[in-house]
C-alpha atoms as a printed R data frame, in Angstrom:
    type eleno elety resid chain resno       x       y       z
1   ATOM     1    CA   MET     A     1  66.136 109.059 128.502
2   ATOM     2    CA   HIS     A     2  64.903 108.846 124.924
3   ATOM     3    CA   SER     A     3  66.742 106.295 122.806
4   ATOM     4    CA   PRO     A     4  67.789 108.809 120.056
5   ATOM     5    CA   LEU     A     5  69.547 110.922 122.706
6   ATOM     6    CA   CYS     A     6  71.245 107.807 124.149
7   ATOM     7    CA   PHE     A     7  72.457 106.886 120.678
8   ATOM     8    CA   LEU     A     8  73.807 110.416 120.098
9   ATOM     9    CA   LEU     A     9  75.700 110.353 123.394
10  ATOM    10    CA   PHE     A    10  77.117 106.950 122.484
11  ATOM    11    CA   LEU     A    11  78.379 108.328 119.152
12  ATOM    12    CA   LEU     A    12  79.942 111.371 120.820
13  ATOM    13    CA   ILE     A    13  81.745 109.190 123.368
14  ATOM    14    CA   SER     A    14  82.964 106.840 120.625
15  ATOM    15    CA   VAL     A    15  84.318 109.734 118.588
16  ATOM    16    CA   HIS     A    16  86.110 111.097 121.636
17  ATOM    17    CA   LEU     A    17  87.719 107.757 122.474
18  ATOM    18    CA   ASN     A    18  88.891 107.173 118.913
19  ATOM    19    CA   ALA     A    19  90.052 110.696 118.167
20  ATOM    20    CA   ALA     A    20  93.714 111.608 118.013
21  ATOM    21    CA   ASP     A    21  94.954 112.468 121.495
22  ATOM    22    CA   THR     A    22  96.998 115.685 121.536
23  ATOM    23    CA   SER     A    23  96.841 116.321 125.299
24  ATOM    24    CA   ALA     A    24  98.458 113.171 126.708
25  ATOM    25    CA   GLY     A    25 101.806 113.160 128.456
26  ATOM    26    CA   PRO     A    26 105.111 112.140 126.875
27  ATOM    27    CA   VAL     A    27 105.390 108.678 125.321
28  ATOM    28    CA   ASP     A    28 108.469 106.619 124.517
29  ATOM    29    CA   LEU     A    29 108.774 106.428 120.733
30  ATOM    30    CA   GLY     A    30 112.004 104.449 120.520
31  ATOM    31    CA   ALA     A    31 111.923 101.749 123.159
32  ATOM    32    CA   PRO     A    32 113.412  98.362 122.189
33  ATOM    33    CA   SER     A    33 111.036  96.267 120.102
34  ATOM    34    CA   SER     A    34 109.269  93.486 121.974
35  ATOM    35    CA   LEU     A    35 109.100  91.312 118.844
36  ATOM    36    CA   ARG     A    36 110.859  88.057 119.617
37  ATOM    37    CA   THR     A    37 113.231  85.991 117.529
38  ATOM    38    CA   GLY     A    38 111.124  83.776 115.283
39  ATOM    39    CA   THR     A    39 108.332  86.336 114.848
40  ATOM    40    CA   LEU     A    40 106.810  86.286 111.363
41  ATOM    41    CA   LEU     A    41 105.968  89.623 109.777
42  ATOM    42    CA   ARG     A    42 103.810  89.997 106.707
43  ATOM    43    CA   GLU     A    43 105.045  93.017 104.756
44  ATOM    44    CA   LYS     A    44 103.638  94.628 101.636
45  ATOM    45    CA   ARG     A    45 105.797  97.260  99.993
46  ATOM    46    CA   GLU     A    46 105.661  99.373  96.866
47  ATOM    47    CA   VAL     A    47 108.361 101.652  95.464
48  ATOM    48    CA   ARG     A    48 107.354 103.869  92.565
49  ATOM    49    CA   VAL     A    49 109.110 106.458  90.385
50  ATOM    50    CA   GLN     A    50 106.452 107.876  88.107
51  ATOM    51    CA   GLU     A    51 108.531 110.137  85.849
52  ATOM    52    CA   GLY     A    52 112.240 110.231  86.548
53  ATOM    53    CA   LYS     A    53 114.735 112.129  84.447
54  ATOM    54    CA   GLY     A    54 118.072 110.818  83.251
55  ATOM    55    CA   ARG     A    55 121.094 112.118  81.377
56  ATOM    56    CA   MET     A    56 123.975 110.104  79.964
57  ATOM    57    CA   LEU     A    57 127.057 112.311  79.556
58  ATOM    58    CA   LYS     A    58 129.560 110.951  77.058
59  ATOM    59    CA   ALA     A    59 132.856 112.369  75.828
60  ATOM    60    CA   SER     A    60 131.258 114.460  73.076
61  ATOM    61    CA   SER     A    61 127.484 114.194  73.585
62  ATOM    62    CA   ALA     A    62 124.639 113.983  76.081
63  ATOM    63    CA   ASP     A    63 121.504 111.845  75.875
64  ATOM    64    CA   ASP     A    64 118.409 112.781  77.880
65  ATOM    65    CA   PHE     A    65 115.581 110.386  78.702
66  ATOM    66    CA   PHE     A    66 112.732 109.669  81.086
67  ATOM    67    CA   CYS     A    67 112.375 106.598  83.266
68  ATOM    68    CA   ARG     A    68 109.649 104.820  85.210
69  ATOM    69    CA   PHE     A    69 110.242 102.325  87.995
70  ATOM    70    CA   VAL     A    70 107.794 100.182  89.948
71  ATOM    71    CA   GLN     A    71 108.517  97.412  92.415
72  ATOM    72    CA   ARG     A    72 105.773  95.742  94.487
73  ATOM    73    CA   VAL     A    73 106.618  92.950  96.870
74  ATOM    74    CA   ASN     A    74 104.764  90.740  99.303
75  ATOM    75    CA   LEU     A    75 107.181  89.366 101.893
76  ATOM    76    CA   VAL     A    76 107.070  87.103 104.916
77  ATOM    77    CA   ARG     A    77 109.974  88.002 107.194
78  ATOM    78    CA   ARG     A    78 111.203  85.804 110.030
79  ATOM    79    CA   LEU     A    79 113.139  87.809 112.600
80  ATOM    80    CA   LEU     A    80 116.392  86.133 113.621
81  ATOM    81    CA   GLY     A    81 117.625  88.618 116.192
82  ATOM    82    CA   THR     A    82 118.025  92.368 115.768
83  ATOM    83    CA   ASP     A    83 120.260  92.323 112.691
84  ATOM    84    CA   THR     A    84 119.238  89.258 110.672
85  ATOM    85    CA   GLU     A    85 116.065  88.225 108.851
86  ATOM    86    CA   GLU     A    86 115.001  85.310 106.678
87  ATOM    87    CA   VAL     A    87 112.712  86.579 103.957
88  ATOM    88    CA   GLN     A    88 110.309  84.639 101.742
89  ATOM    89    CA   VAL     A    89 109.320  86.491  98.571
90  ATOM    90    CA   ARG     A    90 105.663  85.573  98.027
91  ATOM    91    CA   GLU     A    91 105.054  88.117  95.260
92  ATOM    92    CA   MET     A    92 107.202  90.514  93.234
93  ATOM    93    CA   LEU     A    93 106.025  92.689  90.341
94  ATOM    94    CA   CYS     A    94 108.469  95.052  88.674
95  ATOM    95    CA   GLU     A    95 108.838  97.505  85.844
96  ATOM    96    CA   LEU     A    96 111.822  99.567  84.683
97  ATOM    97    CA   ILE     A    97 111.391 101.537  81.464
98  ATOM    98    CA   ASN     A    98 113.565 104.234  79.903
99  ATOM    99    CA   TYR     A    99 111.798 106.228  77.207
100 ATOM   100    CA   ASN     A   100 111.618 109.417  75.158
101 ATOM   101    CA   GLY     A   101 108.364 111.125  74.296
102 ATOM   102    CA   PRO     A   102 105.003 110.016  75.749
103 ATOM   103    CA   ALA     A   103 105.112 107.503  78.595
104 ATOM   104    CA   PRO     A   104 104.457 103.920  77.432
105 ATOM   105    CA   GLN     A   105 101.651 101.778  78.820
106 ATOM   106    CA   PRO     A   106 102.374  99.887  82.082
107 ATOM   107    CA   ALA     A   107 104.199  96.606  81.534
108 ATOM   108    CA   GLU     A   108 104.796  95.099  84.972
109 ATOM   109    CA   GLN     A   109 106.288  91.621  85.113
110 ATOM   110    CA   ALA     A   110 107.059  89.086  87.819
111 ATOM   111    CA   GLY     A   111 110.432  89.769  89.418
112 ATOM   112    CA   PRO     A   112 113.255  87.210  89.444
113 ATOM   113    CA   LEU     A   113 113.069  86.648  93.211
114 ATOM   114    CA   VAL     A   114 109.489  85.338  93.375
115 ATOM   115    CA   GLY     A   115 109.394  82.143  95.436
116 ATOM   116    CA   LYS     A   116 112.952  82.614  96.675
117 ATOM   117    CA   THR     A   117 114.205  82.667 100.253
118 ATOM   118    CA   LEU     A   118 116.601  85.464 101.148
119 ATOM   119    CA   ARG     A   119 118.858  86.274 104.073
120 ATOM   120    CA   LEU     A   120 118.999  89.917 105.076
121 ATOM   121    CA   ARG     A   121 121.834  90.806 107.414
122 ATOM   122    CA   LYS     A   122 123.160  94.034 108.879
123 ATOM   123    CA   SER     A   123 126.917  94.354 109.299
124 ATOM   124    CA   ASP     A   124 128.938  97.483 110.137
125 ATOM   125    CA   GLY     A   125 125.782  99.573 109.826
126 ATOM   126    CA   LYS     A   126 124.979  98.318 106.320
127 ATOM   127    CA   TRP     A   127 122.277  95.909 105.168
128 ATOM   128    CA   LYS     A   128 123.127  93.119 102.735
129 ATOM   129    CA   CYS     A   129 120.661  90.788 101.037
130 ATOM   130    CA   ALA     A   130 121.704  87.322  99.863
131 ATOM   131    CA   LEU     A   131 119.978  84.462  98.089
132 ATOM   132    CA   VAL     A   132 119.652  81.301 100.188
133 ATOM   133    CA   GLY     A   133 120.652  78.010  98.552
134 ATOM   134    CA   GLY     A   134 122.386  79.241  95.435
135 ATOM   135    CA   LYS     A   135 124.360  81.932  93.678
136 ATOM   136    CA   PRO     A   136 122.208  84.769  92.280
137 ATOM   137    CA   THR     A   137 122.224  85.671  88.615
138 ATOM   138    CA   ALA     A   138 123.284  89.189  87.641
139 ATOM   139    CA   GLU     A   139 119.622  90.185  87.337
140 ATOM   140    CA   GLN     A   140 118.742  88.679  90.712
141 ATOM   141    CA   GLN     A   141 121.674  90.482  92.332
142 ATOM   142    CA   LYS     A   142 120.332  93.840  91.139
143 ATOM   143    CA   PHE     A   143 117.025  93.134  92.864
144 ATOM   144    CA   LEU     A   144 118.797  91.937  96.008
145 ATOM   145    CA   ASN     A   145 120.621  95.270  96.062
146 ATOM   146    CA   ASP     A   146 117.311  97.096  95.607
147 ATOM   147    CA   LEU     A   147 115.791  95.303  98.606
148 ATOM   148    CA   ALA     A   148 118.845  96.054 100.749
149 ATOM   149    CA   PHE     A   149 118.751  99.741  99.803
150 ATOM   150    CA   THR     A   150 115.017  99.958 100.526
151 ATOM   151    CA   ARG     A   151 115.562  98.328 103.926
152 ATOM   152    CA   LEU     A   152 118.219 100.940 104.656
153 ATOM   153    CA   LEU     A   153 115.822 103.744 103.718
154 ATOM   154    CA   LEU     A   154 113.143 102.285 105.988
155 ATOM   155    CA   GLU     A   155 115.631 102.179 108.856
156 ATOM   156    CA   ILE     A   156 115.900 105.970 108.965
157 ATOM   157    CA   PRO     A   157 112.780 106.372 111.176
158 ATOM   158    CA   GLU     A   158 114.192 103.778 113.588
159 ATOM   159    CA   ALA     A   159 117.376 105.813 113.962
160 ATOM   160    CA   CYS     A   160 115.503 109.122 114.254
161 ATOM   161    CA   LEU     A   161 113.162 107.894 116.997
162 ATOM   162    CA   LEU     A   162 115.745 106.058 119.088
163 ATOM   163    CA   ASN     A   163 115.727 107.335 122.689
164 ATOM   164    CA   GLN     A   164 112.961 109.848 121.938
165 ATOM   165    CA   THR     A   165 110.258 110.515 124.556
166 ATOM   166    CA   ARG     A   166 107.879 113.183 123.280
167 ATOM   167    CA   LYS     A   167 104.414 114.702 123.644
168 ATOM   168    CA   ALA     A   168 101.810 114.914 120.886
169 ATOM   169    CA   GLY     A   169 102.333 118.074 118.850
170 ATOM   170    CA   GLU     A   170 106.025 118.365 119.777
171 ATOM   171    CA   THR     A   171 108.648 119.054 117.072
172 ATOM   172    CA   TRP     A   172 112.369 118.413 117.458
173 ATOM   173    CA   LYS     A   173 115.576 117.952 115.476
174 ATOM   174    CA   VAL     A   174 117.846 114.901 115.492
175 ATOM   175    CA   SER     A   175 121.347 114.145 114.238
176 ATOM   176    CA   ILE     A   176 122.278 110.668 113.048
177 ATOM   177    CA   ASN     A   177 125.320 109.224 111.308
178 ATOM   178    CA   GLU     A   178 127.377 112.384 111.292
179 ATOM   179    CA   SER     A   179 130.620 111.596 109.507
180 ATOM   180    CA   SER     A   180 133.838 113.558 109.284
181 ATOM   181    CA   GLY     A   181 134.867 111.816 106.057
182 ATOM   182    CA   LYS     A   182 133.603 109.570 103.282
183 ATOM   183    CA   ASP     A   183 132.239 106.477 104.970
184 ATOM   184    CA   TYR     A   184 131.601 104.424 101.843
185 ATOM   185    CA   GLY     A   185 128.198 102.740 101.719
186 ATOM   186    CA   ALA     A   186 126.898 104.472 104.867
187 ATOM   187    CA   VAL     A   187 124.052 106.928 105.257
188 ATOM   188    CA   VAL     A   188 125.123 110.437 106.262
189 ATOM   189    CA   ALA     A   189 121.962 112.331 107.233
190 ATOM   190    CA   LYS     A   190 121.356 116.023 107.850
191 ATOM   191    CA   ASP     A   191 118.630 118.570 108.613
192 ATOM   192    CA   ILE     A   192 116.231 116.045 110.132
193 ATOM   193    CA   GLU     A   193 113.128 117.374 111.852
194 ATOM   194    CA   CYS     A   194 110.523 115.183 113.564
195 ATOM   195    CA   THR     A   195 107.002 115.867 114.785
196 ATOM   196    CA   LEU     A   196 104.811 113.638 116.928
197 ATOM   197    CA   ALA     A   197 101.638 114.522 115.040
198 ATOM   198    CA   ALA     A   198  99.152 112.492 117.083
199 ATOM   199    CA   LEU     A   199  98.517 109.686 119.543
200 ATOM   200    CA   GLU     A   200  95.537 107.434 119.020
201 ATOM   201    CA   GLU     A   201  94.035 104.532 120.928
202 ATOM   202    CA   ARG     A   202  93.306 101.598 118.628
203 ATOM   203    CA   PRO     A   203  91.904  98.120 119.322
204 ATOM   204    CA   ASP     A   204  95.454  96.706 119.229
205 ATOM   205    CA   GLY     A   205  96.929  99.447 121.440
206 ATOM   206    CA   LYS     A   206  98.147 103.020 121.351
207 ATOM   207    CA   GLN     A   207  99.602 104.219 118.046
208 ATOM   208    CA   ALA     A   208 101.770 107.255 117.325
209 ATOM   209    CA   THR     A   209 101.728 109.132 114.030
210 ATOM   210    CA   VAL     A   210 105.133 110.681 113.365
211 ATOM   211    CA   HIS     A   211 106.244 113.031 110.590
212 ATOM   212    CA   ILE     A   212 109.958 113.162 109.655
213 ATOM   213    CA   VAL     A   213 111.655 115.325 107.010
214 ATOM   214    CA   GLY     A   214 115.320 115.571 106.070
215 ATOM   215    CA   SER     A   215 117.944 114.298 103.658
216 ATOM   216    CA   PHE     A   216 120.978 112.047 103.446
217 ATOM   217    CA   THR     A   217 123.884 111.235 101.161
218 ATOM   218    CA   MET     A   218 125.738 108.014 100.389
219 ATOM   219    CA   GLU     A   219 129.148 107.605  98.792
220 ATOM   220    CA   ARG     A   220 129.693 104.416  96.804
221 ATOM   221    CA   PRO     A   221 126.466 102.669  97.821
222 ATOM   222    CA   MET     A   222 126.834  98.886  97.543
223 ATOM   223    CA   ASN     A   223 130.347  99.474  96.136
224 ATOM   224    CA   TYR     A   224 129.081 101.279  93.026
225 ATOM   225    CA   LEU     A   225 131.120 104.246  91.781
226 ATOM   226    CA   SER     A   226 128.351 106.706  92.494
227 ATOM   227    CA   ARG     A   227 126.992 109.276  94.893
228 ATOM   228    CA   ILE     A   228 123.376 109.339  96.064
229 ATOM   229    CA   GLU     A   229 121.527 112.326  97.502
230 ATOM   230    CA   VAL     A   230 118.075 111.594  98.951
231 ATOM   231    CA   ALA     A   231 115.486 114.013 100.316
232 ATOM   232    CA   PHE     A   232 112.680 112.372 102.287
233 ATOM   233    CA   ASP     A   233 109.311 113.203 103.798
234 ATOM   234    CA   ILE     A   234 108.100 110.365 106.032
235 ATOM   235    CA   THR     A   235 104.777 109.742 107.722
236 ATOM   236    CA   LEU     A   236 104.585 106.598 109.829
237 ATOM   237    CA   VAL     A   237 102.200 105.003 112.287
238 ATOM   238    CA   ARG     A   238 104.033 103.155 115.079
239 ATOM   239    CA   ARG     A   239 102.271 100.782 117.481
240 ATOM   240    CA   LEU     A   240 103.857 101.574 120.826
241 ATOM   241    CA   SER     A   241 103.228  98.214 122.497
242 ATOM   242    CA   ASP     A   242 105.790  96.448 120.281
243 ATOM   243    CA   MET     A   243 107.275  99.381 118.287
244 ATOM   244    CA   LEU     A   244 106.058  97.941 114.980
245 ATOM   245    CA   ASP     A   245 105.594 100.486 112.177
246 ATOM   246    CA   VAL     A   246 102.253  99.303 110.834
247 ATOM   247    CA   ASN     A   247 102.058 101.944 108.092
248 ATOM   248    CA   THR     A   248 104.838 103.963 106.480
249 ATOM   249    CA   LYS     A   249 104.807 106.365 103.540
250 ATOM   250    CA   ILE     A   250 107.952 108.060 102.250
251 ATOM   251    CA   THR     A   251 108.051 110.573  99.422
252 ATOM   252    CA   GLY     A   252 110.982 112.559  98.145
253 ATOM   253    CA   ASN     A   253 113.635 112.879  95.477
254 ATOM   254    CA   LEU     A   254 116.695 110.745  94.797
255 ATOM   255    CA   LYS     A   255 119.644 112.050  92.774
256 ATOM   256    CA   ASN     A   256 122.272 109.584  91.642
257 ATOM   257    CA   ILE     A   257 125.520 110.525  89.885
258 ATOM   258    CA   ALA     A   258 127.370 107.414  88.731
259 ATOM   259    CA   GLN     A   259 130.395 106.474  86.646
260 ATOM   260    CA   VAL     A   260 129.267 103.891  84.075
261 ATOM   261    CA   ASN     A   261 130.074 102.477  80.661
262 ATOM   262    CA   ASP     A   262 127.868 103.390  77.705
263 ATOM   263    CA   ALA     A   263 126.525 100.968  75.102
264 ATOM   264    CA   GLU     A   264 129.905 101.004  73.359
265 ATOM   265    CA   GLY     A   265 131.784 100.207  76.555
266 ATOM   266    CA   LYS     A   266 133.232 103.729  76.879
267 ATOM   267    CA   ALA     A   267 133.345 105.646  80.169
268 ATOM   268    CA   ALA     A   268 130.377 107.925  80.774
269 ATOM   269    CA   GLN     A   269 128.546 109.672  83.581
270 ATOM   270    CA   LEU     A   270 124.920 108.850  84.372
271 ATOM   271    CA   ILE     A   271 122.789 111.411  86.224
272 ATOM   272    CA   LEU     A   272 119.352 110.396  87.519
273 ATOM   273    CA   GLU     A   273 116.707 112.594  89.189
274 ATOM   274    CA   LEU     A   274 114.027 110.324  90.620
275 ATOM   275    CA   PRO     A   275 110.936 111.609  92.456
276 ATOM   276    CA   TYR     A   276 109.834 108.557  94.414
277 ATOM   277    CA   THR     A   277 107.125 107.179  96.680
278 ATOM   278    CA   LEU     A   278 107.600 104.240  99.040
279 ATOM   279    CA   VAL     A   279 104.631 102.725 100.877
280 ATOM   280    CA   ARG     A   280 104.843  99.858 103.377
281 ATOM   281    CA   THR     A   281 102.411  98.021 105.640
282 ATOM   282    CA   GLN     A   282 103.409  95.442 108.257
283 ATOM   283    CA   ALA     A   283 101.459  92.974 110.369
284 ATOM   284    CA   ILE     A   284 102.395  90.029 112.556
285 ATOM   285    CA   GLU     A   285 101.527  86.763 110.806
286 ATOM   286    CA   ARG     A   286  99.996  84.246 113.143
287 ATOM   287    CA   LYS     A   287 101.311  80.703 112.871
């Protein structure tokens, strides 16, 4: 056989082996993770609001503004069981700007948790993030709350895929955290639809690409006097051998209605409409 033909056949076989598999049988998408206590995970995460809209409603006036938010973190997470993690913040760049008129130039700065060790713990269905070895400043506490809220958002796929065995191309609906009342600080989700978009064999094992859309609400998140409504569109790649989500992208819109004090200390209502993007990659860090 001529060598060009051999090479062509080799390419065709390689493409076939690496292509997304839509004809395989059902796979378990939500089996218990095989990651052991003590496993180190390297995580890179970025949350971005490019052009949010805000309104401050006072007793006799209303102020409108735009806002931009960026938070990029590089974390090393040590798993300490299913509901506790020790987190080292290797890098943290942040920006939060409120403005009127044209958007200002980017002005990202190092966040106040760089170099810190944190303890992330889940209790009563809620994640809390604490500073190890000291009491956080008010600014640090805000960022701890941000990390806890982001972790909660990233937990939605875990809840949606629990006990799900599906075939590539299959679409289904799930119900999680249905509440008959106001469970303060808890996610109450609705209208969630999932699709197993593809299965693919990779050098490190079979991976599933899953698409999830839906929304959720929260009353008094982290004890704030506010209500959050979040719509989400999630695409994730899950490695089935250990159930690690190696790539996750979430886009959507967050609406927050909060009772606050204005610059003069008077009661006001703050309304935020925040189109957001959250991107995360994870990999096991070898010791």
